[in-house]
């Protein structure tokens, strides 16, 4: 189960041809201010700013502090950047991630090391492995709805970020996962992700070394996250067990000479996977619950589908493929609220994109959010319409206009895993409860490296 738009034909980021007319520089986007450039807009209203760029051109120049970065605004050019071997993960976002999370985790490595790490991880995300995770996923999702029986107001952030690390870690790293540890992961990630976003759009390094409360909180969260990774690794080693999971794969991985990989790589890999998997999945669960309150008719349709397909027994892993409307609600949620809403890759060589020259070393930014909410690709683009994913309509979605998990060699390895978890959560939650927003919610987007509602408080009313 994956999410991509159909259509064939692959665009290219091509190298400039010798002798041909020199391609020009793309235009500068409007609104840059001295010192911060467009950084201010990317802090104040980043989603609106990035989405609005499409009206000014297919390729634009932006100023982030003293740096020039380039933005692409069409699905074709976004696909071209994501698929081109001339674009790598480097630039302010990745430098900041490497500095903070480690140099050797799969999300930030390039070249042969990255290829080997992806190969190593692959078996833990195959369908056969996913089937093995089924019982843990079912148990966690049912214990989530059980927790809500009390009728108390639900703090959706806390609940989403409790259940998703539990599922990801119990499935992929088979650890025991206490609530205290889940709370630590959740708290650390929230602080880390907003801090990392600021460091990306306002890359003024010395500012972040000042002894300010925000910097101290950020450093503490970071230290705790690294400690958590060490605890997970030490516990597994102390257990003497080697279950068939991702952690065993990482602990047993060999380098290109057939030697065991170093301790640093193991640590960085656990951190990279925990960071990449938890915040994205947790944010999407929040958006899903937001959708259930704003579109109660969709929650009811899911309830009806579960009744028809599953009947009165509990929903299981093997039902997920048959719950097609439920899946389409999940896909439409990810279209309108993609957790990874901004990405930046670096040109490793001179390339030409959309007729403009992008010099080697330049950073190119693109936004899955802007692409997935583009009226040129989607009719009634801001309307929540899960039926646009019915096969007869989905075929009209332009290629690369739906890329929540990206494409190419950096494509998310957790895409199928996430779709199964999200569909299971949607089916179980919507068939058990109706939801009403409770006072105190603030659904404006909280902008970090991921996108999610700021604060969502709900009442769960049993069906
Ligand atoms: C990479 C999205 C869940 C692990 C990515 C990328 C995207 C993405 C867009 C590409 C980043 C780039 O272009 O550099 C999402 C979304 C998720 C999700 C929307 C949930 C709704 C997960 C889960 C895991 C995971 C559950 C694992 C437990 C990773 C890793 C990478 C990655 C390790 C780095 C891959 C690489 O650079 O080769 N994800 N992800 N993700 N994701 Fe996910």
XYZ file of C-alpha atoms and ligand atoms in Angstrom:
506
model
C 0.000 0.000 0.000
C 1.634 3.226 -1.059
C 0.739 6.747 -2.077
C 1.873 8.123 -5.383
C 0.227 9.664 -8.344
C 0.061 7.709 -11.601
C 1.223 8.848 -15.073
C 4.437 8.030 -16.778
C 7.279 10.122 -18.166
C 10.092 11.262 -15.968
C 11.306 14.851 -16.021
C 15.003 15.530 -15.713
C 17.374 17.898 -14.049
C 19.869 17.956 -16.885
C 23.472 19.076 -16.936
C 24.087 22.252 -18.998
C 25.113 21.314 -22.573
C 28.438 22.548 -23.857
C 28.108 25.179 -26.574
C 24.419 25.788 -25.918
C 23.224 29.233 -24.880
C 24.028 29.791 -21.181
C 20.795 29.331 -19.192
C 19.955 32.334 -17.012
C 19.362 32.861 -13.304
C 15.803 32.401 -12.058
C 13.983 35.524 -10.815
C 14.199 36.564 -7.147
C 10.924 35.977 -5.281
C 9.344 39.187 -3.974
C 9.367 40.327 -0.342
C 13.003 39.759 0.706
C 14.126 42.027 3.564
C 17.704 43.014 4.457
C 19.638 40.513 6.615
C 16.889 37.885 6.890
C 15.869 37.755 3.217
C 12.748 35.587 2.955
C 13.530 33.962 6.330
C 10.954 36.181 8.036
C 8.187 34.985 5.700
C 9.328 31.419 6.192
C 8.965 31.899 9.939
C 5.712 33.924 9.926
C 3.626 32.154 7.297
C 5.818 29.513 5.689
C 3.013 27.404 4.319
C 1.270 30.356 2.674
C 4.561 31.774 1.424
C 5.724 28.535 -0.200
C 2.317 27.811 -1.729
C 2.126 31.381 -3.090
C 5.452 31.046 -4.939
C 3.763 29.035 -7.689
C 2.074 32.238 -8.916
C 5.468 33.831 -9.577
C 7.286 31.155 -11.527
C 8.344 27.524 -11.798
C 11.847 28.210 -10.455
C 12.668 31.125 -8.153
C 15.531 32.436 -6.082
C 15.043 32.954 -2.339
C 17.305 34.602 0.220
C 17.682 32.884 3.585
C 19.871 35.157 5.652
C 23.001 35.647 3.543
C 22.389 32.499 1.463
C 20.665 32.153 -1.889
C 18.476 29.089 -2.276
C 16.296 28.068 -5.189
C 12.667 26.981 -5.063
C 10.857 24.757 -7.559
C 7.087 25.000 -7.641
C 5.778 22.448 -10.163
C 5.267 18.695 -9.707
C 7.536 17.938 -12.698
C 10.461 19.968 -11.372
C 9.957 18.607 -7.866
C 10.125 15.081 -9.285
C 13.195 16.072 -11.291
C 15.041 17.199 -8.159
C 13.968 14.183 -6.101
C 14.987 11.701 -8.811
C 18.199 13.319 -10.004
C 21.482 11.758 -8.863
C 22.882 15.299 -9.050
C 20.879 16.277 -5.952
C 21.979 14.999 -2.562
C 20.988 15.542 1.046
C 23.173 18.450 2.022
C 22.613 22.100 2.803
C 21.442 23.910 5.955
C 18.723 21.432 6.965
C 20.962 18.400 6.639
C 24.057 20.086 8.072
C 21.974 21.018 11.073
C 20.563 17.468 11.266
C 24.031 15.912 11.018
C 25.399 18.219 13.678
C 22.512 17.422 15.974
C 21.622 13.825 15.277
C 24.879 12.325 14.025
C 26.854 12.002 10.810
C 26.140 8.364 10.061
C 22.357 7.933 10.159
C 20.590 6.883 6.944
C 18.560 10.099 6.682
C 21.663 12.257 6.251
C 24.283 10.047 4.537
C 24.931 10.027 0.781
C 26.606 7.768 -1.772
C 27.717 4.163 -1.101
C 27.174 4.382 2.697
C 23.585 5.510 2.158
C 22.988 2.759 -0.425
C 24.306 0.082 1.930
C 22.218 1.377 4.826
C 19.056 1.365 2.685
C 19.797 -2.187 1.535
C 20.323 -3.315 5.140
C 17.041 -1.812 6.322
C 14.855 -3.021 3.471
C 13.837 -6.440 4.870
C 12.397 -4.851 8.030
C 9.879 -2.912 5.895
C 8.836 -5.687 3.451
C 5.258 -6.968 3.383
C 6.240 -10.215 5.126
C 7.802 -8.227 7.957
C 4.776 -5.919 8.170
C 2.532 -8.956 8.622
C 4.672 -9.951 11.579
C 4.070 -6.515 13.159
C 0.280 -6.924 12.793
C -0.456 -8.190 16.341
C 1.564 -5.356 17.984
C -0.152 -2.739 15.799
C -3.602 -4.144 16.639
C -2.832 -4.313 20.374
C -1.565 -0.733 20.493
C -4.443 0.715 18.476
C -7.065 -1.034 20.618
C -5.374 0.052 23.836
C -5.491 3.623 22.490
C -9.283 3.579 22.112
C -9.587 1.803 25.474
C -7.755 4.712 27.163
C -10.434 7.097 25.899
C -13.355 5.251 27.529
C -13.215 7.523 30.586
C -14.861 10.314 28.577
C -12.217 12.828 29.671
C -11.013 15.463 27.222
C -8.320 13.971 25.006
C -5.061 15.844 24.490
C -4.483 14.691 20.920
C -0.816 15.697 20.800
C 0.012 13.584 23.830
C -2.063 10.642 22.587
C -0.721 10.711 19.026
C 2.865 10.963 20.171
C 2.342 8.210 22.700
C 0.868 5.657 20.322
C 3.147 6.153 17.310
C 6.527 5.772 19.053
C 5.094 2.773 20.877
C 4.080 1.127 17.601
C 7.251 2.038 15.690
C 9.587 1.015 18.485
C 7.735 -2.120 19.524
C 7.556 -3.307 15.895
C 10.938 -2.241 14.579
C 13.033 -2.448 17.722
C 10.898 -4.847 19.773
C 11.724 -2.915 22.942
C 9.552 -2.649 25.977
C 8.161 0.802 25.698
C 7.029 2.436 28.893
C 4.762 5.470 28.957
C 7.543 7.449 30.631
C 9.813 6.716 27.722
C 7.073 7.593 25.211
C 6.588 10.919 27.011
C 10.311 11.598 26.893
C 10.414 10.911 23.138
C 7.395 13.107 22.546
C 8.690 16.057 24.595
C 12.166 15.866 23.086
C 10.867 15.647 19.518
C 8.549 18.648 19.833
C 11.383 20.866 21.039
C 13.862 19.442 18.548
C 11.716 19.794 15.465
C 10.742 23.430 15.981
C 14.342 24.288 16.894
C 15.702 22.515 13.809
C 13.270 24.378 11.547
C 14.416 27.726 12.938
C 18.025 26.727 12.369
C 17.182 25.879 8.771
C 15.332 29.057 7.759
C 17.366 31.482 9.868
C 20.835 29.908 9.631
C 22.613 32.276 12.009
C 24.817 29.723 13.840
C 26.183 31.894 16.716
C 22.630 32.916 17.690
C 21.913 29.320 18.674
C 24.970 29.100 20.918
C 23.782 31.922 23.198
C 22.690 30.757 26.680
C 19.010 31.547 26.018
C 16.189 29.464 27.554
C 15.088 28.250 24.091
C 18.634 27.114 23.234
C 19.025 25.395 26.605
C 15.720 23.546 26.170
C 16.801 22.513 22.691
C 20.164 21.176 23.918
C 18.530 19.259 26.770
C 16.003 17.672 24.406
C 18.819 16.674 22.092
C 20.877 15.129 24.881
C 17.865 13.167 26.120
C 17.172 11.831 22.658
C 20.732 10.537 22.328
C 20.480 8.942 25.790
C 17.276 7.192 24.729
C 19.022 5.672 21.714
C 21.823 4.391 23.956
C 19.260 2.892 26.367
C 17.461 1.056 23.542
C 20.744 -0.408 22.238
C 22.071 -1.334 25.701
C 18.802 -3.033 26.697
C 18.829 -5.171 23.567
C 22.428 -6.205 24.062
C 21.799 -6.995 27.737
C 18.821 -9.180 26.756
C 21.111 -11.366 24.637
C 18.242 -11.748 22.139
C 18.278 -11.287 18.383
C 14.660 -11.048 17.254
C 13.921 -10.654 13.558
C 13.664 -6.840 13.537
C 15.304 -3.623 12.428
C 17.418 -3.254 15.565
C 19.000 -6.689 15.020
C 19.665 -5.648 11.393
C 21.420 -2.514 12.606
C 23.394 -4.308 15.330
C 24.557 -7.026 12.921
C 25.231 -4.796 9.881
C 28.571 -5.172 8.116
C 30.493 -2.527 6.205
C 31.773 -2.904 2.617
C 34.753 -4.980 3.880
C 32.480 -7.358 5.754
C 33.496 -5.922 9.148
C 30.884 -5.044 11.801
C 29.849 -1.401 11.599
C 31.033 0.915 14.367
C 29.173 1.878 17.538
C 28.720 5.423 16.253
C 26.904 4.250 13.126
C 24.606 1.997 15.175
C 23.772 4.883 17.488
C 23.245 7.351 14.629
C 21.026 4.881 12.795
C 18.744 4.353 15.803
C 18.513 8.130 16.276
C 17.859 8.759 12.551
C 15.103 6.171 12.317
C 13.474 7.217 15.584
C 13.479 10.870 14.528
C 12.302 10.226 10.959
C 9.580 7.783 11.986
C 8.044 9.231 15.123
C 7.429 12.867 14.410
C 5.996 12.229 10.944
C 3.637 9.474 12.011
C 2.544 11.275 15.203
C 1.816 14.481 13.282
C -0.273 12.558 10.746
C -2.340 10.874 13.488
C -3.089 14.369 14.842
C -4.203 15.527 11.401
C -6.376 12.434 11.016
C -8.195 13.188 14.269
C -8.613 16.780 13.172
C -10.248 15.498 9.984
C -12.657 13.341 12.017
C -13.871 16.414 13.941
C -14.137 18.652 10.878
C -15.660 16.000 8.617
C -17.767 13.794 10.899
C -19.473 12.368 7.800
C -16.123 10.812 6.805
C -15.738 9.201 10.225
C -19.265 7.783 9.826
C -18.437 6.422 6.363
C -15.399 4.676 7.845
C -17.592 3.265 10.616
C -20.007 1.907 7.964
C -17.173 0.441 5.906
C -15.734 -1.333 8.948
C -19.186 -2.763 9.764
C -19.575 -4.067 6.197
C -16.060 -5.421 5.686
C -15.152 -6.593 9.184
C -18.471 -6.948 10.998
C -18.381 -7.006 14.788
C -14.986 -8.631 15.300
C -11.928 -6.455 15.963
C -10.264 -4.894 12.911
C -7.054 -6.738 12.070
C -3.965 -6.208 9.957
C -5.406 -8.463 7.236
C -8.473 -6.181 6.864
C -6.460 -3.096 5.990
C -6.280 -3.747 2.241
C -10.050 -4.171 2.013
C -10.871 -0.888 3.794
C -10.634 1.211 0.654
C -12.612 4.267 1.746
C -10.746 4.351 5.059
C -7.497 4.305 3.127
C -8.688 7.103 0.849
C -9.501 9.234 3.909
C -5.938 8.635 5.132
C -4.483 9.529 1.720
C -6.563 12.703 1.466
C -5.451 13.656 4.991
C -1.826 13.240 3.950
C -2.474 15.275 0.789
C -3.835 18.284 2.683
C -1.652 17.897 5.778
C 1.623 16.296 4.671
C 3.793 15.889 7.757
C 6.914 16.515 5.663
C 5.820 19.764 4.053
C 9.219 21.196 3.084
C 12.416 19.580 1.800
C 15.730 20.942 0.705
C 18.344 19.109 -1.367
C 21.697 20.341 -2.679
C 22.976 20.348 -6.268
C 26.208 18.325 -6.410
C 26.799 19.513 -10.002
C 25.658 22.345 -12.275
C 22.178 21.486 -13.529
C 19.416 23.103 -15.544
C 15.932 23.104 -14.055
C 12.994 24.526 -15.970
C 15.399 26.357 -18.299
C 17.351 28.030 -15.476
C 20.887 27.338 -14.345
C 21.270 25.937 -10.825
C 24.953 26.078 -9.861
C 26.723 23.209 -8.083
C 26.496 23.717 -4.322
C 23.116 25.483 -4.499
C 20.260 24.397 -2.261
C 16.894 23.697 -3.839
C 13.785 23.817 -1.709
C 10.404 22.286 -2.535
C 7.217 21.773 -0.669
C 5.099 18.611 -0.804
C 2.357 20.757 0.783
C 2.431 23.373 -2.002
C 2.542 20.671 -4.678
C -0.302 18.650 -3.156
C -2.593 21.670 -2.740
C -1.963 23.154 -6.170
C -5.173 24.080 -8.044
C -3.399 23.261 -11.322
C -3.213 19.618 -10.230
C -6.383 19.239 -8.150
C -9.903 20.482 -8.754
C -11.358 22.111 -5.628
C -7.851 21.781 -4.314
C -8.556 22.736 -0.701
C -11.661 20.585 -0.366
C -11.391 17.369 1.656
C -12.503 14.807 -0.894
C -11.314 11.222 -0.305
C -13.111 10.076 -3.459
C -10.496 11.820 -5.581
C -8.432 8.702 -4.796
C -10.935 6.331 -6.429
C -8.992 4.648 -9.269
C -11.030 6.312 -12.039
C -10.245 9.769 -10.639
C -6.759 9.166 -9.213
C -5.465 8.451 -12.714
C -5.933 12.153 -13.555
C -3.601 13.332 -10.800
C -0.410 14.540 -12.498
C 2.788 12.651 -11.872
C 4.636 13.861 -8.737
C 1.595 15.888 -7.615
C 1.249 13.478 -4.653
C 4.604 12.810 -3.023
C 4.091 12.732 0.756
C 6.781 10.048 1.127
C 8.976 11.524 -1.651
C 10.331 9.509 -4.590
C 13.732 8.315 -5.739
C 16.583 7.050 -3.621
C 15.522 9.035 -0.532
C 11.937 7.775 -0.667
C 10.674 7.017 2.814
C 11.350 3.373 3.719
C 8.476 3.599 6.232
C 5.758 4.428 3.644
C 3.916 1.082 3.628
C 4.401 0.683 7.356
C 2.895 4.143 7.918
C -0.063 3.527 5.605
C -0.925 0.295 7.427
C -0.656 1.934 10.866
C -2.677 4.987 9.817
C -5.415 2.954 8.121
C -5.699 0.695 11.159
C -5.876 3.669 13.515
C -8.483 5.396 11.303
C -10.633 2.253 11.109
C -10.554 1.429 14.818
C -10.857 4.988 16.120
C -13.648 6.151 13.771
C -15.673 2.982 14.221
C -15.509 3.304 18.029
C -16.052 7.048 18.578
C -17.444 10.256 17.176
C -15.382 13.337 18.003
C -16.123 16.889 19.003
C -13.569 19.611 19.472
C -13.148 20.634 23.115
C -12.436 24.231 24.211
C -8.763 25.200 24.067
C -7.910 23.724 20.655
C -5.771 25.769 18.279
C -5.694 24.098 14.892
C -3.467 26.653 13.171
C -0.452 24.806 11.782
C 2.466 24.427 14.171
C 5.430 24.885 11.925
C 8.488 22.829 12.536
C 10.284 20.512 10.186
C 6.910 18.773 10.207
C 3.423 20.237 9.939
C 0.665 19.564 12.447
C -2.103 21.332 14.408
C -0.759 23.368 17.357
C -3.125 22.033 19.964
C -6.047 19.712 19.549
C -8.351 18.804 22.404
C -11.235 16.449 21.690
C -14.196 14.766 23.266
C -14.604 11.141 22.217
C -18.250 10.077 22.206
C -18.826 6.307 21.935
C -20.846 5.284 18.855
C 12.479 9.700 4.677
C 7.859 11.103 4.952
C 7.037 7.721 8.348
C 11.690 6.485 8.241
C 11.297 10.330 4.427
C 11.095 11.330 3.399
C 9.797 11.728 3.491
C 9.176 10.977 4.558
C 9.102 12.773 2.619
C 12.129 11.808 2.380
C 13.075 12.837 2.905
C 14.034 13.328 1.838
O 13.652 13.562 0.699
O 15.196 13.475 2.112
C 7.260 10.334 5.930
C 5.869 10.459 6.334
C 5.634 9.497 7.278
C 6.875 8.774 7.480
C 4.880 11.483 5.763
C 4.371 9.142 8.036
C 3.175 9.588 7.750
C 8.198 7.035 8.566
C 8.355 5.903 9.452
C 9.682 5.559 9.414
C 10.343 6.480 8.510
C 7.239 5.262 10.267
C 10.417 4.465 10.141
C 10.155 4.024 11.303
C 12.300 7.292 7.314
C 13.736 7.287 7.057
C 13.964 8.218 6.037
C 12.664 8.777 5.682
C 14.769 6.414 7.766
C 15.297 8.588 5.400
C 15.430 7.823 4.107
C 16.664 8.190 3.304
O 17.135 9.307 3.396
O 17.117 7.311 2.561
N 10.107 10.125 5.112
N 7.832 9.328 6.656
N 9.412 7.350 8.011
N 11.687 8.206 6.478
Fe 9.746 8.673 6.479
